[in-house]
Tab-separated table of C-alpha atoms and ligand atoms in Angstrom:
chain	number	residue	atom	x	y	z
A	1	MET	CA	-50.712	54.703	17.910
A	2	SER	CA	-50.769	58.556	19.202
A	3	ASP	CA	-47.255	57.971	20.377
A	4	ILE	CA	-45.873	57.511	17.168
A	5	ASP	CA	-44.977	60.789	14.957
A	6	PRO	CA	-44.355	59.000	11.568
A	7	LYS	CA	-41.689	61.483	10.720
A	8	ALA	CA	-39.488	60.282	13.745
A	9	LEU	CA	-38.903	57.251	11.261
A	10	TRP	CA	-38.608	59.313	8.275
A	11	SER	CA	-35.001	60.594	9.453
A	12	ILE	CA	-33.564	56.929	9.487
A	13	SER	CA	-31.323	56.641	6.358
A	14	TYR	CA	-30.941	54.063	3.955
A	15	GLY	CA	-29.484	52.938	0.474
A	16	ILE	CA	-31.488	51.859	-2.609
A	17	TYR	CA	-30.408	48.408	-3.825
A	18	VAL	CA	-31.867	45.847	-6.425
A	19	VAL	CA	-32.340	42.313	-4.699
A	20	THR	CA	-32.476	39.337	-7.105
A	21	SER	CA	-33.062	35.747	-6.742
A	22	PHE	CA	-33.987	32.643	-8.727
A	23	HIS	CA	-36.011	29.269	-8.342
A	24	GLU	CA	-36.929	26.681	-10.453
A	25	GLY	CA	-35.965	28.370	-13.594
A	26	LYS	CA	-37.795	31.673	-12.873
A	27	ALA	CA	-35.501	34.968	-11.890
A	28	ASN	CA	-36.515	38.401	-10.606
A	29	GLY	CA	-35.250	41.264	-8.988
A	30	GLN	CA	-37.044	43.906	-6.750
A	31	ILE	CA	-36.204	47.041	-5.122
A	32	ALA	CA	-35.398	47.315	-1.554
A	33	ASN	CA	-33.915	49.834	0.789
A	34	THR	CA	-33.345	47.846	3.781
A	35	VAL	CA	-30.174	45.892	3.147
A	36	ILE	CA	-27.773	46.239	6.232
A	37	GLN	CA	-24.591	44.272	7.295
A	38	VAL	CA	-25.516	42.767	10.643
A	39	THR	CA	-22.095	41.039	11.533
A	40	ALA	CA	-18.630	41.621	10.451
A	41	GLU	CA	-17.176	38.219	11.474
A	42	PRO	CA	-18.678	36.413	9.569
A	43	PRO	CA	-19.960	38.748	7.004
A	44	ARG	CA	-23.528	38.623	7.497
A	45	ILE	CA	-26.472	40.843	6.278
A	46	ALA	CA	-30.327	41.027	6.506
A	47	VAL	CA	-32.807	42.368	4.068
A	48	ALA	CA	-36.824	42.969	4.764
A	49	ILE	CA	-38.843	41.781	2.082
A	50	ASN	CA	-42.497	41.759	1.643
A	51	LYS	CA	-44.407	38.631	1.687
A	52	GLU	CA	-46.380	39.483	-1.176
A	53	ASN	CA	-43.658	40.120	-3.736
A	54	TYR	CA	-42.607	37.672	-6.394
A	55	THR	CA	-38.804	37.672	-5.057
A	56	HIS	CA	-39.776	36.683	-1.729
A	57	GLY	CA	-40.849	33.362	-3.037
A	58	LEU	CA	-37.800	32.794	-5.055
A	59	ILE	CA	-35.462	33.751	-2.183
A	60	SER	CA	-37.532	31.295	0.275
A	61	GLY	CA	-37.444	28.619	-2.370
A	62	SER	CA	-33.515	28.818	-3.340
A	63	GLY	CA	-32.001	30.262	-0.158
A	64	VAL	CA	-29.893	32.788	-1.850
A	65	PHE	CA	-30.402	36.159	-3.188
A	66	ALA	CA	-27.957	38.783	-4.442
A	67	ALA	CA	-28.147	42.615	-4.022
A	68	ALA	CA	-26.791	45.429	-6.198
A	69	VAL	CA	-26.112	48.710	-4.760
A	70	LEU	CA	-27.363	51.276	-6.802
A	71	GLY	CA	-25.400	54.261	-7.687
A	72	GLU	CA	-26.154	58.022	-7.370
A	73	SER	CA	-26.757	58.630	-11.175
A	74	THR	CA	-29.153	55.668	-11.545
A	75	PRO	CA	-31.992	56.796	-13.525
A	76	LEU	CA	-35.447	57.007	-11.736
A	77	ASN	CA	-37.019	54.612	-14.432
A	78	PHE	CA	-34.434	52.001	-13.778
A	79	ILE	CA	-35.589	52.119	-10.250
A	80	GLY	CA	-39.257	52.560	-11.122
A	81	HIS	CA	-38.652	49.395	-13.804
A	82	PHE	CA	-37.996	47.186	-10.603
A	83	GLY	CA	-39.788	48.934	-7.914
A	84	PHE	CA	-43.527	49.400	-9.428
A	85	ASN	CA	-43.685	46.166	-11.970
A	86	THR	CA	-44.019	42.722	-10.849
A	87	GLY	CA	-41.950	39.583	-12.146
A	88	ARG	CA	-45.205	37.673	-12.058
A	89	ASP	CA	-46.108	39.565	-15.298
A	90	MET	CA	-42.999	40.164	-16.871
A	91	ASP	CA	-39.204	38.969	-17.096
A	92	LYS	CA	-37.591	42.114	-15.495
A	93	LEU	CA	-34.278	41.082	-15.951
A	94	SER	CA	-34.566	41.023	-19.648
A	95	GLY	CA	-32.420	43.505	-21.398
A	96	VAL	CA	-30.590	44.334	-18.162
A	97	ALA	CA	-26.643	43.890	-17.513
A	98	ALA	CA	-26.627	41.136	-15.136
A	99	GLY	CA	-24.236	37.953	-14.553
A	100	GLU	CA	-24.341	34.726	-12.741
A	101	GLY	CA	-23.039	34.586	-9.425
A	102	VAL	CA	-21.195	31.391	-7.429
A	103	THR	CA	-24.656	30.727	-6.059
A	104	GLY	CA	-26.325	30.277	-9.657
A	105	CYS	CA	-28.094	33.685	-8.587
A	106	PRO	CA	-28.395	36.480	-11.325
A	107	VAL	CA	-26.306	39.609	-10.011
A	108	LEU	CA	-27.665	42.685	-11.529
A	109	THR	CA	-24.607	45.106	-12.466
A	110	GLU	CA	-26.183	47.908	-14.193
A	111	ASN	CA	-26.135	51.009	-12.537
A	112	ALA	CA	-24.412	49.181	-9.692
A	113	VAL	CA	-21.553	50.481	-7.601
A	114	SER	CA	-20.912	46.819	-5.892
A	115	VAL	CA	-22.677	43.661	-5.731
A	116	PHE	CA	-22.934	40.808	-3.471
A	117	GLU	CA	-24.566	37.296	-2.956
A	118	ALA	CA	-25.624	35.926	0.206
A	119	ARG	CA	-26.824	32.574	1.500
A	120	VAL	CA	-29.850	32.568	3.844
A	121	PHE	CA	-29.096	31.428	7.410
A	122	ASP	CA	-32.196	32.339	9.328
A	123	THR	CA	-35.371	34.234	8.858
A	124	VAL	CA	-37.439	36.339	11.338
A	125	ASP	CA	-41.540	36.773	10.540
A	126	ALA	CA	-42.036	40.405	10.893
A	127	GLY	CA	-45.749	39.992	9.702
A	128	THR	CA	-45.873	42.067	6.452
A	129	HIS	CA	-42.121	41.278	5.738
A	130	THR	CA	-39.741	38.402	6.357
A	131	VAL	CA	-36.316	39.365	7.641
A	132	PHE	CA	-33.864	37.205	5.824
A	133	VAL	CA	-30.430	37.064	7.584
A	134	ALA	CA	-27.894	35.599	5.467
A	135	ASP	CA	-24.028	34.865	4.813
A	136	VAL	CA	-22.238	36.916	2.668
A	137	VAL	CA	-20.568	34.417	0.044
A	138	SER	CA	-19.219	36.863	-3.034
A	139	GLY	CA	-19.280	40.426	-2.884
A	140	ARG	CA	-17.362	42.765	-5.449
A	141	VAL	CA	-16.764	46.546	-6.222
A	142	LEU	CA	-17.780	47.640	-9.704
A	143	THR	CA	-17.217	51.226	-9.854
A	144	ASP	CA	-15.670	54.095	-7.434
A	145	GLY	CA	-19.128	55.969	-7.922
A	146	ARG	CA	-20.939	56.699	-4.917
A	147	PRO	CA	-24.081	54.685	-3.823
A	148	MET	CA	-27.294	56.581	-3.859
A	149	THR	CA	-29.168	57.343	-0.642
A	150	TYR	CA	-32.980	56.979	0.226
A	151	ALA	CA	-32.974	60.592	0.861
A	152	GLN	CA	-31.572	61.394	-2.690
A	153	TYR	CA	-33.987	59.020	-4.126
A	154	HIS	CA	-36.974	60.965	-2.614
A	155	ALA	CA	-35.363	64.541	-3.228
A	156	ARG	CA	-35.603	62.995	-7.202
A	157	LYS	CA	-39.436	62.553	-6.576
A	158	GLY	CA	-39.166	58.984	-6.189
A	159	LYS	CA	-41.749	57.217	-4.311
A	160	ALA	CA	-42.138	54.187	-2.064
A	161	PRO	CA	-44.461	51.612	-3.518
A	162	ARG	CA	-47.430	50.453	-1.421
A	163	LYS	CA	-45.516	46.892	-0.215
A	164	ALA	CA	-42.285	49.032	0.829
A	165	PRO	CA	-41.667	48.920	4.517
A	166	THR	CA	-41.536	52.637	4.382
A	167	TYR	CA	-44.534	53.241	2.345
A	168	ARG	CA	-45.933	56.647	3.451
A	169	PRO	CA	-49.618	56.711	2.905
A	170	PRO	CA	-51.024	59.824	0.251
A	171	GLY	CA	-51.789	63.111	2.672
A	172	THR	CA	-48.742	62.688	5.092
A	173	GLU	CA	-46.189	64.590	2.861
A	174	LYS	CA	-47.868	67.495	1.147
A	175	GLU	CA	-45.765	69.838	-0.011
A	176	GLU	CA	-46.069	73.735	0.963
A	177	LYS	CA	-47.101	75.357	-2.018
A	178	PRO	CA	-44.492	78.166	-2.724
A	179	LYS	CA	-45.918	81.594	-3.559
A	180	GLY	CA	-46.202	82.575	-7.105
A	181	GLU	CA	-46.529	79.404	-8.391
A	182	SER	CA	-47.529	78.627	-11.722
A	183	SER	CA	-51.410	78.455	-12.317
A	184	MET	CA	-50.676	74.937	-14.511
A	185	LYS	CA	-51.685	72.113	-12.806
A	186	LYS	CA	-49.794	69.247	-11.238
A	187	TYR	CA	-50.616	65.708	-12.525
A	188	VAL	CA	-50.141	62.785	-10.164
A	189	CYS	CA	-48.991	59.259	-11.780
A	190	SER	CA	-51.963	56.796	-10.227
A	191	VAL	CA	-49.615	53.845	-10.589
A	192	CYS	CA	-46.168	55.065	-8.695
A	193	GLY	CA	-47.015	58.806	-7.533
A	194	TYR	CA	-44.625	60.512	-9.593
A	195	VAL	CA	-45.976	64.357	-9.653
A	196	TYR	CA	-45.848	66.019	-13.088
A	197	ASP	CA	-44.941	69.728	-11.960
A	198	PRO	CA	-44.909	72.004	-15.329
A	199	ALA	CA	-42.709	74.262	-13.484
A	200	ASP	CA	-39.884	71.500	-12.942
A	201	ASP	CA	-36.609	71.910	-14.385
A	202	ASP	CA	-34.988	68.860	-14.852
A	203	PRO	CA	-31.885	68.999	-17.258
A	204	LYS	CA	-32.258	65.209	-18.310
A	205	SER	CA	-35.796	65.519	-19.283
A	206	ASP	CA	-36.223	66.590	-23.036
A	207	ILE	CA	-39.617	68.311	-21.994
A	208	LYS	CA	-39.305	72.147	-21.614
A	209	PRO	CA	-40.098	73.682	-18.147
A	210	GLY	CA	-43.388	75.143	-18.317
A	211	THR	CA	-45.021	72.564	-20.538
A	212	ALA	CA	-48.595	71.884	-19.559
A	213	PHE	CA	-49.544	68.458	-18.899
A	214	GLU	CA	-52.212	68.549	-21.638
A	215	ASP	CA	-49.360	69.496	-24.182
A	216	LEU	CA	-47.107	66.738	-23.591
A	217	PRO	CA	-46.481	64.077	-26.484
A	218	ASP	CA	-49.190	61.381	-26.550
A	219	ASP	CA	-46.464	58.855	-26.300
A	220	TRP	CA	-44.908	60.492	-23.034
A	221	VAL	CA	-44.410	58.382	-20.242
A	222	CYS	CA	-44.015	58.478	-16.279
A	223	PRO	CA	-40.418	58.832	-15.867
A	224	VAL	CA	-40.481	56.372	-13.029
A	225	CYS	CA	-42.684	53.678	-13.704
A	226	GLY	CA	-43.613	53.915	-17.521
A	227	ALA	CA	-47.186	54.474	-16.874
A	228	GLY	CA	-49.130	56.304	-19.747
A	229	LYS	CA	-50.776	59.784	-19.874
A	230	GLU	CA	-54.016	58.303	-19.241
A	231	ASP	CA	-52.632	56.826	-15.980
A	232	PHE	CA	-52.573	60.535	-14.646
A	233	GLU	CA	-54.798	62.351	-12.800
A	234	PRO	CA	-54.876	66.120	-11.539
A	235	GLU	CA	-53.332	66.679	-8.253
A	236	GLU	CA	-55.989	67.616	-5.738
B	301	LIG	FE1	-45.448	56.389	-12.527
């Protein structure tokens, strides 16, 4: 282990995808950053999915899945909706724009730059994850927008959930505190790790920069995963 500097792996670049599947009347979607094309002829892709994830069972059961390539302007809470909830407890696709693909699989179109469907050709047991290798059977471009990269997602304070292949345990990415920082405390979402920083100046937020956590409205929710104020703890 001592030969592995975890930061060496952090420079691998990825995109952000919603991988959807269905089986026996159930459908679900989850965030994955590990969709890659592995061959051109025939067009084949691979994706690593955690064995504990609900979508894993659906892909294993039906042998098909779809992937939506999320665009740069995808809101963080859209990613949080698919990344920090489980389809065991809710219908994550309810109210989200999606169609039905040629395999019968739900194909998510909301915030997507392009979408494709694939039929599983082989699987690799990778321990915590299964790598599904699959033949692409349909694909289309929806907008000329640019795909979001994993680095852009992290730059917007998005976090990897515990079951992601790229999960970083707490304490491995402590930020240097800039000098002259406000004394107002930061608060961390215990569900997804999002940090509320009163000094942040997010133009899309209707919260004024400089608003202390305590002064946020009672109905304020985590912009990433939707958790309430009670799920936040002061940062150490
Ligand atoms: Fe959260």
